[in-house]
mmCIF file of C-alpha atoms in Angstrom:
data_model
loop_
_atom_site.group_PDB
_atom_site.id
_atom_site.type_symbol
_atom_site.label_atom_id
_atom_site.label_comp_id
_atom_site.label_asym_id
_atom_site.label_seq_id
_atom_site.Cartn_x
_atom_site.Cartn_y
_atom_site.Cartn_z
ATOM 1 C CA MET A 22 81.388 89.596 103.073
ATOM 2 C CA LEU A 23 85.178 89.653 103.444
ATOM 3 C CA SER A 24 86.993 92.993 103.626
ATOM 4 C CA PHE A 25 90.483 94.162 104.561
ATOM 5 C CA VAL A 26 92.082 97.032 106.457
ATOM 6 C CA ILE A 27 95.468 97.694 104.863
ATOM 7 C CA GLY A 28 98.401 100.043 105.438
ATOM 8 C CA THR A 29 102.159 100.392 105.333
ATOM 9 C CA GLY A 30 102.644 99.386 108.955
ATOM 10 C CA ARG A 31 103.117 101.835 111.859
ATOM 11 C CA CYS A 32 100.242 103.756 110.258
ATOM 12 C CA GLY A 33 97.417 103.383 112.782
ATOM 13 C CA SER A 34 95.729 100.485 111.007
ATOM 14 C CA THR A 35 95.770 98.369 114.192
ATOM 15 C CA LEU A 36 93.731 100.982 116.053
ATOM 16 C CA VAL A 37 91.216 101.212 113.212
ATOM 17 C CA HIS A 38 90.922 97.423 112.900
ATOM 18 C CA GLU A 39 90.418 96.968 116.627
ATOM 19 C CA VAL A 40 87.762 99.694 116.840
ATOM 20 C CA LEU A 41 85.876 98.180 113.891
ATOM 21 C CA ALA A 42 86.135 94.744 115.526
ATOM 22 C CA ARG A 43 83.932 96.116 118.333
ATOM 23 C CA HIS A 44 81.021 96.130 115.895
ATOM 24 C CA PRO A 45 78.563 93.294 116.667
ATOM 25 C CA GLU A 46 78.387 92.363 112.964
ATOM 26 C CA VAL A 47 82.162 91.946 112.517
ATOM 27 C CA GLY A 48 84.212 88.752 112.788
ATOM 28 C CA PHE A 49 88.002 88.370 112.632
ATOM 29 C CA VAL A 50 90.982 86.093 113.279
ATOM 30 C CA SER A 51 92.038 86.393 116.921
ATOM 31 C CA ASN A 52 95.587 86.306 118.292
ATOM 32 C CA LEU A 53 94.777 82.997 120.028
ATOM 33 C CA ASP A 54 93.779 81.492 116.694
ATOM 34 C CA ASP A 55 97.040 82.844 115.261
ATOM 35 C CA ARG A 56 99.238 81.541 118.068
ATOM 36 C CA TYR A 57 97.825 78.051 118.523
ATOM 37 C CA ALA A 58 97.517 75.645 115.620
ATOM 38 C CA HIS A 59 94.863 73.693 117.515
ATOM 39 C CA CYS A 60 92.861 76.655 118.744
ATOM 40 C CA PRO A 61 89.539 75.406 120.169
ATOM 41 C CA GLY A 62 86.687 75.707 117.717
ATOM 42 C CA TRP A 63 84.505 77.618 120.170
ATOM 43 C CA ILE A 64 87.065 80.448 120.204
ATOM 44 C CA ARG A 65 87.034 80.672 116.407
ATOM 45 C CA ARG A 66 83.250 80.654 116.426
ATOM 46 C CA ASN A 67 83.092 83.457 118.974
ATOM 47 C CA SER A 68 86.101 85.692 118.235
ATOM 48 C CA GLY A 69 84.078 88.879 117.991
ATOM 49 C CA ALA A 70 81.697 88.085 120.821
ATOM 50 C CA LEU A 71 84.589 87.309 123.187
ATOM 51 C CA TYR A 72 86.441 90.480 122.221
ATOM 52 C CA ARG A 73 83.397 92.600 122.898
ATOM 53 C CA ARG A 74 82.686 90.950 126.264
ATOM 54 C CA VAL A 75 86.053 90.604 127.988
ATOM 55 C CA PRO A 76 87.081 93.430 130.346
ATOM 56 C CA PRO A 77 88.922 96.315 128.618
ATOM 57 C CA ARG A 78 92.119 95.617 130.569
ATOM 58 C CA LEU A 79 92.388 92.223 128.846
ATOM 59 C CA THR A 80 92.390 93.788 125.379
ATOM 60 C CA GLU A 81 94.893 96.618 125.924
ATOM 61 C CA LYS A 82 98.163 96.758 123.985
ATOM 62 C CA GLY A 83 101.413 96.388 125.889
ATOM 63 C CA ARG A 84 100.367 93.321 127.916
ATOM 64 C CA MET A 85 99.089 89.773 127.464
ATOM 65 C CA ARG A 86 95.760 90.334 125.798
ATOM 66 C CA TYR A 87 92.996 89.055 123.551
ATOM 67 C CA ALA A 88 92.619 90.956 120.277
ATOM 68 C CA PRO A 89 92.284 90.777 116.483
ATOM 69 C CA SER A 90 95.431 89.617 114.695
ATOM 70 C CA GLU A 91 97.100 89.869 111.297
ATOM 71 C CA ALA A 92 97.489 86.114 111.785
ATOM 72 C CA TYR A 93 100.821 85.772 110.021
ATOM 73 C CA SER A 94 101.735 82.629 111.957
ATOM 74 C CA ALA A 95 98.409 80.983 111.113
ATOM 75 C CA LEU A 96 98.614 82.090 107.482
ATOM 76 C CA ALA A 97 102.164 80.783 107.157
ATOM 77 C CA ARG A 98 101.236 77.337 108.419
ATOM 78 C CA GLU A 99 97.765 77.032 106.853
ATOM 79 C CA VAL A 100 98.264 78.903 103.565
ATOM 80 C CA SER A 101 101.889 79.773 102.708
ATOM 81 C CA PRO A 102 104.814 81.872 103.984
ATOM 82 C CA LEU A 103 104.578 83.603 100.600
ATOM 83 C CA LEU A 104 101.709 85.655 101.990
ATOM 84 C CA VAL A 105 103.554 86.759 105.101
ATOM 85 C CA ASP A 106 106.733 88.584 104.067
ATOM 86 C CA PRO A 107 107.111 88.757 100.273
ATOM 87 C CA PHE A 108 109.993 90.861 98.938
ATOM 88 C CA ARG A 109 107.540 92.705 96.625
ATOM 89 C CA ASP A 110 103.814 93.249 96.366
ATOM 90 C CA LEU A 111 101.672 90.212 95.597
ATOM 91 C CA LEU A 112 99.748 90.475 92.343
ATOM 92 C CA ALA A 113 96.931 88.609 90.633
ATOM 93 C CA SER A 114 99.563 86.782 88.577
ATOM 94 C CA ASP A 115 100.979 85.260 91.789
ATOM 95 C CA VAL A 116 97.764 83.354 92.476
ATOM 96 C CA THR A 117 97.880 79.634 91.777
ATOM 97 C CA PRO A 118 94.885 77.278 92.099
ATOM 98 C CA TRP A 119 96.600 75.671 95.096
ATOM 99 C CA LEU A 120 97.082 79.012 96.867
ATOM 100 C CA ALA A 121 93.582 80.200 96.031
ATOM 101 C CA LYS A 122 92.044 77.061 97.507
ATOM 102 C CA ARG A 123 94.043 77.387 100.734
ATOM 103 C CA MET A 124 93.189 81.089 101.061
ATOM 104 C CA ARG A 125 89.489 80.434 100.576
ATOM 105 C CA THR A 126 89.595 77.612 103.094
ATOM 106 C CA PHE A 127 91.394 79.797 105.638
ATOM 107 C CA PHE A 128 89.034 82.767 105.506
ATOM 108 C CA GLU A 129 85.745 81.222 104.412
ATOM 109 C CA SER A 130 85.823 78.443 107.007
ATOM 110 C CA ARG A 131 86.410 80.963 109.790
ATOM 111 C CA ALA A 132 83.819 83.398 108.471
ATOM 112 C CA GLU A 133 81.234 80.620 108.185
ATOM 113 C CA ALA A 134 82.018 79.359 111.687
ATOM 114 C CA GLU A 135 81.617 82.809 113.217
ATOM 115 C CA GLY A 136 78.573 83.706 111.154
ATOM 116 C CA ALA A 137 79.217 87.463 111.181
ATOM 117 C CA PRO A 138 77.893 89.495 108.224
ATOM 118 C CA LEU A 139 81.360 91.032 107.735
ATOM 119 C CA TYR A 140 84.647 89.191 108.222
ATOM 120 C CA LEU A 141 87.411 91.786 108.549
ATOM 121 C CA HIS A 142 91.139 91.144 108.294
ATOM 122 C CA LYS A 143 94.183 93.419 108.391
ATOM 123 C CA PHE A 144 97.379 93.324 106.362
ATOM 124 C CA THR A 145 100.326 95.693 106.658
ATOM 125 C CA GLY A 146 103.350 96.138 104.441
ATOM 126 C CA TRP A 147 102.683 95.511 100.766
ATOM 127 C CA PRO A 148 99.047 96.039 99.698
ATOM 128 C CA ARG A 149 98.515 92.478 98.330
ATOM 129 C CA THR A 150 95.233 93.771 96.874
ATOM 130 C CA GLY A 151 95.750 92.361 93.372
ATOM 131 C CA PHE A 152 96.395 88.940 94.884
ATOM 132 C CA LEU A 153 93.436 89.143 97.265
ATOM 133 C CA ARG A 154 91.000 90.519 94.718
ATOM 134 C CA GLU A 155 91.861 87.708 92.302
ATOM 135 C CA ILE A 156 90.780 85.178 94.938
ATOM 136 C CA PHE A 157 87.932 87.205 96.495
ATOM 137 C CA PRO A 158 86.523 89.317 93.620
ATOM 138 C CA GLU A 159 83.988 91.241 95.736
ATOM 139 C CA THR A 160 86.282 92.192 98.600
ATOM 140 C CA ARG A 161 86.819 95.816 99.644
ATOM 141 C CA PHE A 162 89.825 97.608 101.103
ATOM 142 C CA VAL A 163 90.152 100.374 103.693
ATOM 143 C CA HIS A 164 93.602 101.937 103.274
ATOM 144 C CA ILE A 165 94.899 103.766 106.334
ATOM 145 C CA VAL A 166 97.650 106.215 105.392
ATOM 146 C CA ARG A 167 99.901 108.132 107.782
ATOM 147 C CA ASP A 168 102.544 110.830 107.408
ATOM 148 C CA GLY A 169 105.618 108.983 106.118
ATOM 149 C CA ARG A 170 107.942 110.892 108.438
ATOM 150 C CA ALA A 171 105.996 109.570 111.429
ATOM 151 C CA VAL A 172 106.068 106.071 109.942
ATOM 152 C CA ALA A 173 109.849 106.202 109.356
ATOM 153 C CA ASN A 174 110.427 107.496 112.885
ATOM 154 C CA SER A 175 108.335 104.665 114.310
ATOM 155 C CA LEU A 176 110.005 102.000 112.156
ATOM 156 C CA VAL A 177 113.531 102.760 113.359
ATOM 157 C CA GLN A 178 112.324 102.386 116.960
ATOM 158 C CA MET A 179 110.813 98.925 116.439
ATOM 159 C CA PRO A 180 112.836 95.883 117.621
ATOM 160 C CA TRP A 181 111.694 93.917 114.564
ATOM 161 C CA TRP A 182 112.773 96.553 112.013
ATOM 162 C CA ARG A 183 115.616 95.051 109.968
ATOM 163 C CA GLY A 184 116.674 98.118 108.039
ATOM 164 C CA HIS A 185 119.836 98.339 110.123
ATOM 165 C CA LEU A 186 121.037 95.262 108.198
ATOM 166 C CA GLY A 187 120.825 97.188 104.935
ATOM 167 C CA LEU A 188 119.275 96.002 101.706
ATOM 168 C CA GLU A 189 120.672 92.491 102.189
ATOM 169 C CA GLY A 190 118.839 92.091 105.496
ATOM 170 C CA TRP A 191 115.526 93.870 105.160
ATOM 171 C CA SER A 192 112.480 92.249 103.579
ATOM 172 C CA PHE A 193 111.580 94.709 100.822
ATOM 173 C CA GLY A 194 113.933 93.486 98.101
ATOM 174 C CA PRO A 195 116.264 95.731 96.088
ATOM 175 C CA LEU A 196 115.624 99.451 95.879
ATOM 176 C CA PRO A 197 114.460 100.733 92.497
ATOM 177 C CA GLU A 198 117.321 102.461 90.711
ATOM 178 C CA HIS A 199 116.193 106.025 91.425
ATOM 179 C CA TYR A 200 115.756 105.324 95.148
ATOM 180 C CA GLY A 201 119.118 103.534 95.238
ATOM 181 C CA ARG A 202 120.881 106.538 93.725
ATOM 182 C CA GLU A 203 119.126 108.827 96.182
ATOM 183 C CA TRP A 204 120.122 106.703 99.183
ATOM 184 C CA ASP A 205 123.751 106.599 98.056
ATOM 185 C CA ALA A 206 123.848 110.345 97.394
ATOM 186 C CA GLU A 207 122.434 111.157 100.839
ATOM 187 C CA GLY A 208 124.954 108.992 102.705
ATOM 188 C CA ARG A 209 122.946 105.802 103.294
ATOM 189 C CA SER A 210 121.196 107.070 106.412
ATOM 190 C CA LEU A 211 119.164 104.391 108.197
ATOM 191 C CA VAL A 212 116.406 106.896 108.950
ATOM 192 C CA HIS A 213 116.355 107.679 105.243
ATOM 193 C CA LEU A 214 116.074 103.963 104.437
ATOM 194 C CA ALA A 215 112.994 103.760 106.668
ATOM 195 C CA GLY A 216 111.570 106.697 104.736
ATOM 196 C CA LEU A 217 112.364 104.974 101.442
ATOM 197 C CA ALA A 218 110.475 101.918 102.690
ATOM 198 C CA TRP A 219 107.428 104.165 103.090
ATOM 199 C CA ASN A 220 107.989 105.561 99.590
ATOM 200 C CA LEU A 221 108.136 102.012 98.209
ATOM 201 C CA MET A 222 104.918 101.099 99.977
ATOM 202 C CA ILE A 223 103.069 104.214 98.838
ATOM 203 C CA ASP A 224 104.196 103.593 95.259
ATOM 204 C CA ALA A 225 102.704 100.104 95.563
ATOM 205 C CA TYR A 226 99.474 101.358 97.149
ATOM 206 C CA GLU A 227 98.954 103.926 94.406
ATOM 207 C CA ALA A 228 99.465 101.268 91.735
ATOM 208 C CA ALA A 229 97.118 98.920 93.597
ATOM 209 C CA ARG A 230 94.409 101.556 93.835
ATOM 210 C CA GLU A 231 94.552 102.301 90.123
ATOM 211 C CA ALA A 232 93.958 98.621 89.354
ATOM 212 C CA LEU A 233 90.743 98.405 91.397
ATOM 213 C CA PRO A 234 87.203 99.689 90.855
ATOM 214 C CA GLU A 235 86.578 102.959 92.663
ATOM 215 C CA ASP A 236 83.950 101.414 94.939
ATOM 216 C CA ALA A 237 86.410 98.774 96.192
ATOM 217 C CA TRP A 238 88.829 101.235 97.830
ATOM 218 C CA LEU A 239 88.523 103.773 100.644
ATOM 219 C CA GLU A 240 91.550 105.810 101.717
ATOM 220 C CA VAL A 241 91.534 107.564 105.096
ATOM 221 C CA ARG A 242 94.353 109.447 106.790
ATOM 222 C CA TYR A 243 95.183 108.355 110.331
ATOM 223 C CA GLU A 244 95.616 111.986 111.386
ATOM 224 C CA ASP A 245 92.050 112.747 110.268
ATOM 225 C CA ILE A 246 90.693 109.771 112.209
ATOM 226 C CA VAL A 247 92.257 110.808 115.519
ATOM 227 C CA ALA A 248 91.202 114.440 114.937
ATOM 228 C CA ASP A 249 87.531 113.510 114.356
ATOM 229 C CA PRO A 250 87.076 109.779 115.031
ATOM 230 C CA ARG A 251 83.273 109.676 114.930
ATOM 231 C CA LYS A 252 83.064 111.382 111.539
ATOM 232 C CA HIS A 253 85.651 109.181 109.849
ATOM 233 C CA LEU A 254 84.567 105.909 111.429
ATOM 234 C CA GLU A 255 81.049 106.630 110.198
ATOM 235 C CA VAL A 256 82.521 106.960 106.697
ATOM 236 C CA ILE A 257 84.384 103.646 107.073
ATOM 237 C CA LEU A 258 81.325 101.836 108.426
ATOM 238 C CA GLU A 259 79.182 103.108 105.561
ATOM 239 C CA PHE A 260 81.810 101.952 103.041
ATOM 240 C CA LEU A 261 81.768 98.494 104.636
ATOM 241 C CA GLY A 262 77.973 98.380 104.663
ATOM 242 C CA LEU A 263 77.641 98.518 108.443
ATOM 243 C CA PRO A 264 75.307 100.698 110.544
ATOM 244 C CA TRP A 265 76.410 102.600 113.640
ATOM 245 C CA THR A 266 74.631 100.469 116.220
ATOM 246 C CA PRO A 267 74.231 100.895 119.994
ATOM 247 C CA GLY A 268 76.626 97.963 120.419
ATOM 248 C CA PHE A 269 79.255 99.689 118.324
ATOM 249 C CA GLU A 270 78.675 102.926 120.231
ATOM 250 C CA ARG A 271 79.547 101.100 123.465
ATOM 251 C CA GLY A 272 82.715 99.710 121.906
ATOM 252 C CA PHE A 273 83.658 103.061 120.394
ATOM 253 C CA ALA A 274 83.285 104.713 123.805
ATOM 254 C CA ARG A 275 86.105 102.517 125.147
ATOM 255 C CA TYR A 276 88.676 104.389 123.071
ATOM 256 C CA SER A 277 90.399 107.712 123.489
ATOM 257 C CA PHE A 278 91.892 109.147 120.332
ATOM 258 C CA SER A 279 94.879 111.458 120.587
ATOM 259 C CA ALA A 280 96.768 113.409 117.943
ATOM 260 C CA GLY A 281 99.508 114.091 120.471
ATOM 261 C CA ARG A 282 102.203 112.099 118.664
ATOM 262 C CA ALA A 283 101.439 113.340 115.171
ATOM 263 C CA ASP A 284 104.595 115.455 115.171
ATOM 264 C CA ALA A 285 106.687 113.227 117.467
ATOM 265 C CA PHE A 286 109.136 112.674 114.622
ATOM 266 C CA ARG A 287 110.215 116.326 115.023
ATOM 267 C CA ARG A 288 111.232 115.580 118.611
ATOM 268 C CA ASP A 289 112.641 112.100 118.066
ATOM 269 C CA LEU A 290 114.753 112.936 114.986
ATOM 270 C CA THR A 291 117.341 115.621 114.357
ATOM 271 C CA SER A 292 116.484 118.626 112.206
ATOM 272 C CA ALA A 293 118.854 117.290 109.529
ATOM 273 C CA GLN A 294 117.068 113.923 109.521
ATOM 274 C CA VAL A 295 113.663 115.594 109.248
ATOM 275 C CA ALA A 296 114.933 117.750 106.378
ATOM 276 C CA LEU A 297 116.229 114.625 104.623
ATOM 277 C CA LEU A 298 112.827 112.941 104.968
ATOM 278 C CA ASP A 299 111.136 116.104 103.701
ATOM 279 C CA ARG A 300 113.265 115.969 100.555
ATOM 280 C CA SER A 301 112.826 112.254 99.996
ATOM 281 C CA LEU A 302 109.136 111.861 100.857
ATOM 282 C CA GLY A 303 107.974 115.320 99.841
ATOM 283 C CA GLU A 304 106.240 114.404 96.586
ATOM 284 C CA HIS A 305 104.088 111.721 98.190
ATOM 285 C CA LEU A 306 103.479 113.795 101.321
ATOM 286 C CA ARG A 307 102.155 116.773 99.377
ATOM 287 C CA ARG A 308 99.919 114.594 97.215
ATOM 288 C CA LEU A 309 98.439 113.035 100.357
ATOM 289 C CA GLY A 310 97.787 116.448 101.889
ATOM 290 C CA TYR A 311 100.659 116.691 104.365
ATOM 291 C CA GLU A 312 102.548 119.917 104.933
ATOM 292 C CA VAL A 313 106.243 119.827 104.042
#
C-alpha cells in the first residue's frame, strides 16, 4: 500500500514521517536515492532496514545523515518538475497518461524492490491529493497541521524562503483578490506574506479534504503529537493499518518530543507582527482549535 504524509511545510511533518519510517513494515525513498541518479539498487531495496540499523548519530538533522526524503530531485528527473514546485495545487485534471505512467513507475518500482507492506512518502506545500488519488486510487493521507503563526515565523527564518522577493519571486502564484487587498491594506509585511502562504495552503487542504472519502484522510495537529506522542502515533499507525510492534517501540524510544517551541513565534516576532497574524489567520486558527 502507498500512503502519504502531507503538510504545509514547517509543520512537523518531517518528524512524523521519520518516526513512522522506524516501523519495520514501512519503506520510503531515502535521501541517497534522491541525491544520486544512479543510487545502488541494494540501497533502494533496503532503505527502511538501513535507516533502522544505522547509529542514531548518522540519522540526526543538522549534519550529513541518512534519512527519508521528499525526493524532489529524484521526482524532477524521473517524473517531472511539475510535481516539485507548482504555482498552485495539483488536481486530478492535471494528470496525463504520460505523467501517471512515470509516477507509477517511480513509486511502484521502489515499493516492489523494498517489499515493505506500506510505502510511505511525504509531500509539503500544496496538498497534491487530487493528483495523487487520481493515479493511486486507494492511497491514504495523513495531514499534519501546525499553528500558522509558528509556520509563518519559521518560514521567514528559512534560507530557501523566497517571500522576500514578493509575489513575482515566490512559488505560490498570485494571491487571490481578497488576500491581495488584505496584504496591501496591512502594508505588505513580509511576515504577513508568510502567514498568507499558510492561509493559501490551508484553503487548499480544506478543499482537498472535501474531495476525498472520509476514510482516506487523517488530520492531526503537530502540537497534539508532541504533547502526547504515543497516543497520537497509535492513531496514525491504526489509520495506516500498522500495528505497534516491538521494533517500532525501539525506534520510537529514540525520539524526544518537546512542545518547547510551540509559542516561539511570540518571542521571535514583535507584538505588532503577532497581532497582524492573529487578524489574518484567525478564522483558520480558530477552526483548527488554536487560541487567538
